[in-house]
Amino acid sequence: MDLKLKGQAALVTGSTGGIGHALADALAAEGVNVVLNGLGDPAAIEAARAKMAKDHGVTVLYHGADMTKPSEIADMVAYAVKEFGRLDILINNAGIQHVAPIEDFPLDQWDRIIAINLSSAFHGMRAAIPTMKAQKRGRIVNIASAHALIASPFKSAYVAAKHGIAGLTKTGALELATFGVTVNAICPGYVKTAIVEKQIADQAKVRGMPEDQVMKDVILAAQPSKRFVTVEELSGLLLYLVSDAGASTNGAMMTAEGGWTAQ
Ligand code: NAD
């Protein structure tokens, strides 16, 4: 099925690894030119950038904006618009996690999680919206979480930030509904990426449990499907949202969590 995305331009934050990289690759496979972003070893990032471009015959660029820095985020959006002459798809995906009880939660971790998981999406949207409005078409997809809809203990900053993303998504959807621009969130359950590997270790420490027990009794206990969500499943949702078929889906919290939030 031709999704008619060829030649469009996308910016995906936090796309040097994990979910963001998979989503960027899925867009590139549909002929979309992409700006990658994220932290990591410069040589590894360059190799991944070049591979994506070669695999799919599209232009793939990289911008190293730090998601805690509003001016760098604005600069990255301006870079995408300057290089591609347009910006059709913005995916706010960068995110981090820290697990601790509220009373022990390190203040710097609270600030960092709110900045990266919530405020960076606001700064990206703020910078991208004028271009999308002028184009009379745009797709903003915020990678939220099942934790945008429900809570878990010891994840106060993450759950607060992701609930904030839900509010930001709905507000953007209302503001842009008559401009051909949609704003939606994808709410994954557990996907086995670096962020989850680290949580397994952190939860083991907080709960005083072995890691395999955390995986079985804590992580997948919450997910009725009893398996991790795959990046292919998230890519499928994303492609729907950014295609013409998704034009009337706006302000939605699209879950892909194996039934977690149905409980
Ligand atoms: P990951 O750790 O594999 O990747 C995170 C990406 O964000 C990396 O590219 C990293 O370099 C980038 N990043 C982190 N700090 C940054 C900063 N200051 N500036 C720029 N980039 C930065 O994590 P992931 O699992 O792929 O998570 C991606 C998103 O999906 C996050 O928003 C996360 O909350 C969300 N999510 C993940 C899961 C899961 O189970 N993995 C579930 C629900 C939601």
CSV table of C-alpha atoms and ligand atoms in Angstrom, one decimal:
chain,number,residue,atom,x,y,z
A,1,MET,CA,0.0,0.0,0.0
A,2,ASP,CA,1.5,3.4,-1.0
A,3,LEU,CA,1.1,5.7,1.9
A,4,LYS,CA,2.1,8.7,-0.3
A,5,LEU,CA,4.8,9.8,2.1
A,6,LYS,CA,7.6,9.9,-0.4
A,7,GLY,CA,9.6,13.1,-0.4
A,8,GLN,CA,8.1,14.3,2.9
A,9,ALA,CA,10.4,15.5,5.7
A,10,ALA,CA,10.5,14.2,9.2
A,11,LEU,CA,12.4,15.0,12.4
A,12,VAL,CA,12.6,12.3,15.1
A,13,THR,CA,14.1,13.2,18.5
A,14,GLY,CA,16.0,10.6,20.4
A,15,SER,CA,16.5,8.5,17.2
A,16,THR,CA,20.0,7.3,17.8
A,17,GLY,CA,18.7,4.2,19.4
A,18,GLY,CA,15.6,2.2,20.6
A,19,ILE,CA,12.1,3.1,19.5
A,20,GLY,CA,13.1,6.5,17.9
A,21,HIS,CA,15.6,4.8,15.6
A,22,ALA,CA,13.0,2.2,14.5
A,23,LEU,CA,10.4,4.8,13.8
A,24,ALA,CA,12.8,6.9,11.8
A,25,ASP,CA,13.8,3.8,9.8
A,26,ALA,CA,10.1,3.0,9.1
A,27,LEU,CA,9.6,6.5,7.8
A,28,ALA,CA,12.8,6.3,5.6
A,29,ALA,CA,11.5,3.0,4.2
A,30,GLU,CA,8.4,4.9,3.0
A,31,GLY,CA,10.7,7.4,1.2
A,32,VAL,CA,10.6,10.1,3.9
A,33,ASN,CA,13.8,12.3,4.4
A,34,VAL,CA,14.7,12.3,8.0
A,35,VAL,CA,16.7,14.3,10.6
A,36,LEU,CA,17.9,12.1,13.3
A,37,ASN,CA,18.8,13.3,16.8
A,38,GLY,CA,20.1,11.9,20.0
A,39,LEU,CA,23.1,11.1,22.2
A,40,GLY,CA,25.8,8.6,21.5
A,41,ASP,CA,29.2,7.8,20.0
A,42,PRO,CA,29.6,10.1,17.0
A,43,ALA,CA,31.1,7.3,14.8
A,44,ALA,CA,28.2,5.0,15.6
A,45,ILE,CA,25.7,7.8,14.9
A,46,GLU,CA,27.3,8.5,11.6
A,47,ALA,CA,27.4,4.8,10.6
A,48,ALA,CA,23.7,4.5,11.5
A,49,ARG,CA,22.8,7.7,9.5
A,50,ALA,CA,24.7,6.6,6.4
A,51,LYS,CA,23.2,3.1,6.6
A,52,MET,CA,19.6,4.4,6.8
A,53,ALA,CA,20.2,6.7,3.8
A,54,LYS,CA,21.7,3.9,1.8
A,55,ASP,CA,19.1,1.3,2.8
A,56,HIS,CA,16.2,3.4,1.7
A,57,GLY,CA,17.7,5.9,-0.9
A,58,VAL,CA,16.6,9.0,1.1
A,59,THR,CA,18.4,11.9,2.7
A,60,VAL,CA,19.2,11.3,6.3
A,61,LEU,CA,20.7,14.1,8.4
A,62,TYR,CA,21.7,14.3,12.0
A,63,HIS,CA,21.4,17.2,14.5
A,64,GLY,CA,22.8,16.8,18.0
A,65,ALA,CA,20.4,19.1,19.9
A,66,ASP,CA,20.3,18.3,23.6
A,67,MET,CA,16.6,17.9,24.6
A,68,THR,CA,17.3,19.8,27.9
A,69,LYS,CA,18.2,23.0,25.9
A,70,PRO,CA,15.2,24.9,24.3
A,71,SER,CA,17.5,27.0,22.0
A,72,GLU,CA,19.1,23.9,20.6
A,73,ILE,CA,15.7,22.3,20.0
A,74,ALA,CA,14.6,25.4,18.1
A,75,ASP,CA,17.9,25.4,16.1
A,76,MET,CA,17.3,21.7,15.2
A,77,VAL,CA,13.8,22.4,13.9
A,78,ALA,CA,15.1,25.4,11.9
A,79,TYR,CA,17.9,23.1,10.5
A,80,ALA,CA,15.3,20.5,9.3
A,81,VAL,CA,13.2,23.2,7.6
A,82,LYS,CA,16.3,24.8,6.0
A,83,GLU,CA,17.7,21.5,4.7
A,84,PHE,CA,14.4,20.0,3.4
A,85,GLY,CA,12.5,23.2,2.7
A,86,ARG,CA,9.6,21.7,4.6
A,87,LEU,CA,8.7,19.8,7.7
A,88,ASP,CA,5.8,17.3,7.5
A,89,ILE,CA,6.3,15.0,10.5
A,90,LEU,CA,7.7,15.8,14.0
A,91,ILE,CA,8.1,12.9,16.4
A,92,ASN,CA,8.9,13.9,19.9
A,93,ASN,CA,10.4,10.6,21.2
A,94,ALA,CA,13.4,11.3,23.3
A,95,GLY,CA,12.9,10.1,26.9
A,96,ILE,CA,14.7,8.9,30.0
A,97,GLN,CA,13.7,7.2,33.2
A,98,HIS,CA,14.6,7.2,36.8
A,99,VAL,CA,13.1,5.0,39.4
A,100,ALA,CA,13.0,6.0,43.1
A,101,PRO,CA,10.4,6.7,45.8
A,102,ILE,CA,9.1,10.3,45.8
A,103,GLU,CA,10.8,11.2,49.1
A,104,ASP,CA,14.2,10.0,47.8
A,105,PHE,CA,13.8,11.2,44.2
A,106,PRO,CA,16.9,13.1,43.3
A,107,LEU,CA,16.0,16.7,42.4
A,108,ASP,CA,18.3,16.8,39.4
A,109,GLN,CA,16.6,13.7,38.0
A,110,TRP,CA,13.2,15.2,38.4
A,111,ASP,CA,14.2,18.3,36.5
A,112,ARG,CA,16.0,16.3,33.8
A,113,ILE,CA,13.0,14.0,33.2
A,114,ILE,CA,10.5,16.9,33.0
A,115,ALA,CA,12.8,18.7,30.6
A,116,ILE,CA,13.5,15.7,28.3
A,117,ASN,CA,10.2,13.8,28.5
A,118,LEU,CA,7.8,16.8,28.5
A,119,SER,CA,9.3,20.3,27.9
A,120,SER,CA,11.3,19.2,24.8
A,121,ALA,CA,8.1,18.2,23.1
A,122,PHE,CA,6.6,21.6,23.8
A,123,HIS,CA,9.8,23.3,22.4
A,124,GLY,CA,9.8,21.1,19.3
A,125,MET,CA,6.1,21.8,18.6
A,126,ARG,CA,6.5,25.5,19.3
A,127,ALA,CA,9.2,25.7,16.7
A,128,ALA,CA,7.6,23.4,14.1
A,129,ILE,CA,4.0,24.6,14.1
A,130,PRO,CA,4.4,27.8,12.1
A,131,THR,CA,5.9,25.8,9.2
A,132,MET,CA,3.2,23.1,9.4
A,133,LYS,CA,0.4,25.7,9.6
A,134,ALA,CA,1.9,27.5,6.5
A,135,GLN,CA,2.0,24.1,4.6
A,136,LYS,CA,-1.6,23.4,5.7
A,137,ARG,CA,-0.4,19.9,6.5
A,138,GLY,CA,1.6,18.3,9.3
A,139,ARG,CA,1.7,15.4,11.7
A,140,ILE,CA,3.0,15.7,15.2
A,141,VAL,CA,3.4,12.4,17.1
A,142,ASN,CA,4.4,12.4,20.7
A,143,ILE,CA,5.8,9.1,22.0
A,144,ALA,CA,4.1,9.0,25.4
A,145,SER,CA,3.6,5.7,27.3
A,146,ALA,CA,1.0,3.6,29.0
A,147,HIS,CA,2.2,5.8,31.9
A,148,ALA,CA,0.4,8.8,30.2
A,149,LEU,CA,-2.8,7.1,31.2
A,150,ILE,CA,-2.0,5.2,34.4
A,151,ALA,CA,0.6,5.3,37.1
A,152,SER,CA,3.1,2.9,38.7
A,153,PRO,CA,5.0,3.4,42.0
A,154,PHE,CA,8.5,4.9,42.0
A,155,LYS,CA,8.2,6.6,38.7
A,156,SER,CA,6.8,10.0,39.8
A,157,ALA,CA,8.7,12.2,37.3
A,158,TYR,CA,8.2,9.9,34.3
A,159,VAL,CA,4.4,9.4,35.0
A,160,ALA,CA,4.0,13.2,35.6
A,161,ALA,CA,5.8,14.0,32.4
A,162,LYS,CA,3.9,11.5,30.3
A,163,HIS,CA,0.5,12.6,31.7
A,164,GLY,CA,1.8,16.1,30.8
A,165,ILE,CA,2.4,14.9,27.3
A,166,ALA,CA,-1.2,13.7,27.1
A,167,GLY,CA,-2.4,17.2,28.0
A,168,LEU,CA,0.0,18.9,25.5
A,169,THR,CA,-1.1,16.5,22.8
A,170,LYS,CA,-4.8,17.2,23.3
A,171,THR,CA,-4.2,21.0,23.5
A,172,GLY,CA,-2.1,21.0,20.3
A,173,ALA,CA,-4.8,18.9,18.5
A,174,LEU,CA,-7.5,21.5,19.4
A,175,GLU,CA,-5.3,24.4,18.3
A,176,LEU,CA,-4.3,22.9,15.0
A,177,ALA,CA,-7.5,21.0,14.0
A,178,THR,CA,-8.4,23.4,11.2
A,179,PHE,CA,-4.9,23.7,9.8
A,180,GLY,CA,-4.5,20.2,8.4
A,181,VAL,CA,-2.2,19.4,11.3
A,182,THR,CA,-2.8,16.6,13.7
A,183,VAL,CA,-1.2,15.9,17.1
A,184,ASN,CA,-1.5,12.5,18.5
A,185,ALA,CA,0.3,10.3,21.1
A,186,ILE,CA,1.5,6.7,20.9
A,187,CYS,CA,1.3,5.0,24.3
A,188,PRO,CA,3.5,1.9,24.3
A,189,GLY,CA,3.6,-0.6,27.0
A,190,TYR,CA,7.0,-2.2,27.7
A,191,VAL,CA,9.4,-2.4,24.7
A,192,LYS,CA,12.7,-4.1,25.3
A,193,THR,CA,15.1,-1.2,24.7
A,194,ALA,CA,18.0,0.4,26.7
A,195,ILE,CA,15.5,2.4,28.9
A,196,VAL,CA,13.8,-0.8,30.0
A,197,GLU,CA,17.0,-2.8,30.5
A,198,LYS,CA,18.0,-0.1,32.9
A,199,GLN,CA,14.6,-0.1,34.7
A,200,ILE,CA,14.9,-3.8,35.3
A,201,ALA,CA,18.2,-3.2,37.1
A,202,ASP,CA,16.8,-0.1,39.0
A,203,GLN,CA,13.6,-1.8,40.0
A,204,ALA,CA,15.6,-4.8,41.2
A,205,LYS,CA,17.5,-2.4,43.5
A,206,VAL,CA,14.4,-0.5,44.7
A,207,ARG,CA,12.4,-3.6,45.3
A,208,GLY,CA,15.2,-5.8,46.5
A,209,MET,CA,14.4,-8.5,43.9
A,210,PRO,CA,16.5,-10.5,41.4
A,211,GLU,CA,16.3,-9.1,37.9
A,212,ASP,CA,14.5,-12.1,36.3
A,213,GLN,CA,11.8,-11.8,39.0
A,214,VAL,CA,11.4,-8.1,38.2
A,215,MET,CA,11.0,-8.9,34.5
A,216,LYS,CA,8.3,-11.6,35.3
A,217,ASP,CA,6.5,-10.2,38.3
A,218,VAL,CA,6.9,-6.4,37.9
A,219,ILE,CA,7.4,-5.5,34.2
A,220,LEU,CA,5.4,-8.1,32.3
A,221,ALA,CA,3.0,-8.6,35.2
A,222,ALA,CA,1.4,-5.3,34.2
A,223,GLN,CA,1.1,-6.3,30.6
A,224,PRO,CA,-1.7,-8.8,30.0
A,225,SER,CA,-0.1,-10.0,26.7
A,226,LYS,CA,2.9,-11.2,28.8
A,227,ARG,CA,5.3,-10.2,26.1
A,228,PHE,CA,7.1,-7.0,25.1
A,229,VAL,CA,5.6,-4.7,22.5
A,230,THR,CA,7.7,-4.7,19.3
A,231,VAL,CA,9.0,-1.6,17.5
A,232,GLU,CA,7.4,-3.0,14.3
A,233,GLU,CA,4.0,-2.7,16.1
A,234,LEU,CA,4.8,0.9,17.0
A,235,SER,CA,5.9,1.7,13.4
A,236,GLY,CA,2.6,0.4,12.1
A,237,LEU,CA,0.7,2.8,14.4
A,238,LEU,CA,3.0,5.7,13.4
A,239,LEU,CA,2.6,5.1,9.6
A,240,TYR,CA,-1.2,5.1,10.1
A,241,LEU,CA,-1.1,8.4,12.0
A,242,VAL,CA,1.2,10.2,9.5
A,243,SER,CA,-0.7,8.9,6.4
A,244,ASP,CA,-3.8,10.4,4.9
A,245,ALA,CA,-5.8,7.7,6.5
A,246,GLY,CA,-5.0,9.2,9.9
A,247,ALA,CA,-6.2,12.7,9.0
A,248,SER,CA,-9.3,12.5,11.3
A,249,THR,CA,-7.4,10.9,14.2
A,250,ASN,CA,-6.5,13.9,16.4
A,251,GLY,CA,-5.7,14.3,20.0
A,252,ALA,CA,-5.7,10.6,20.4
A,253,MET,CA,-3.8,8.4,22.9
A,254,MET,CA,-3.1,5.4,20.7
A,255,THR,CA,-2.2,2.5,22.9
A,256,ALA,CA,0.0,-0.4,22.0
A,257,GLU,CA,0.4,-2.0,25.4
A,258,GLY,CA,-1.0,-5.5,25.2
A,259,GLY,CA,-4.1,-4.5,27.1
A,260,TRP,CA,-2.3,-3.0,30.1
A,261,THR,CA,-4.6,0.1,30.4
A,262,ALA,CA,-7.8,-1.9,29.9
A,263,GLN,CA,-7.5,-3.4,33.4
B,1,NAD,P1,16.2,4.5,24.6
B,1,NAD,O1,16.9,4.8,25.9
B,1,NAD,O2,16.5,3.3,23.9
B,1,NAD,O3,16.3,5.7,23.6
B,1,NAD,C1,16.2,7.1,24.1
B,1,NAD,C2,16.7,8.0,23.0
B,1,NAD,O4,16.6,9.4,23.5
B,1,NAD,C3,18.2,7.8,22.6
B,1,NAD,O5,18.3,8.1,21.2
B,1,NAD,C4,18.9,8.9,23.5
B,1,NAD,O6,20.1,9.3,22.9
B,1,NAD,C5,17.9,10.0,23.4
B,1,NAD,N1,18.1,11.0,24.4
B,1,NAD,C6,18.2,10.8,25.8
B,1,NAD,N2,18.5,12.0,26.4
B,1,NAD,C7,18.6,12.9,25.4
B,1,NAD,C8,18.9,14.3,25.4
B,1,NAD,N3,19.1,15.0,26.5
B,1,NAD,N4,18.9,14.9,24.2
B,1,NAD,C9,18.7,14.3,23.0
B,1,NAD,N5,18.4,12.9,23.0
B,1,NAD,C10,18.4,12.3,24.2
B,1,NAD,O7,14.6,4.5,25.0
B,1,NAD,P2,13.3,4.0,24.2
B,1,NAD,O8,12.8,2.9,24.9
B,1,NAD,O9,13.6,3.9,22.8
B,1,NAD,O10,12.4,5.3,24.5
B,1,NAD,C11,11.9,6.2,23.5
B,1,NAD,C12,10.7,6.8,24.0
B,1,NAD,O11,9.6,5.8,24.2
B,1,NAD,C13,10.8,7.5,25.4
B,1,NAD,O12,10.1,8.7,25.4
B,1,NAD,C14,10.2,6.5,26.3
B,1,NAD,O13,9.6,7.2,27.5
B,1,NAD,C15,9.1,6.0,25.5
B,1,NAD,N6,8.6,4.7,25.9
B,1,NAD,C16,9.4,3.6,26.0
B,1,NAD,C17,8.9,2.4,26.4
B,1,NAD,C18,9.8,1.2,26.5
B,1,NAD,O14,9.3,0.2,27.1
B,1,NAD,N7,11.0,1.1,26.0
B,1,NAD,C19,7.6,2.3,26.8
B,1,NAD,C20,6.8,3.4,26.8
B,1,NAD,C21,7.3,4.6,26.3
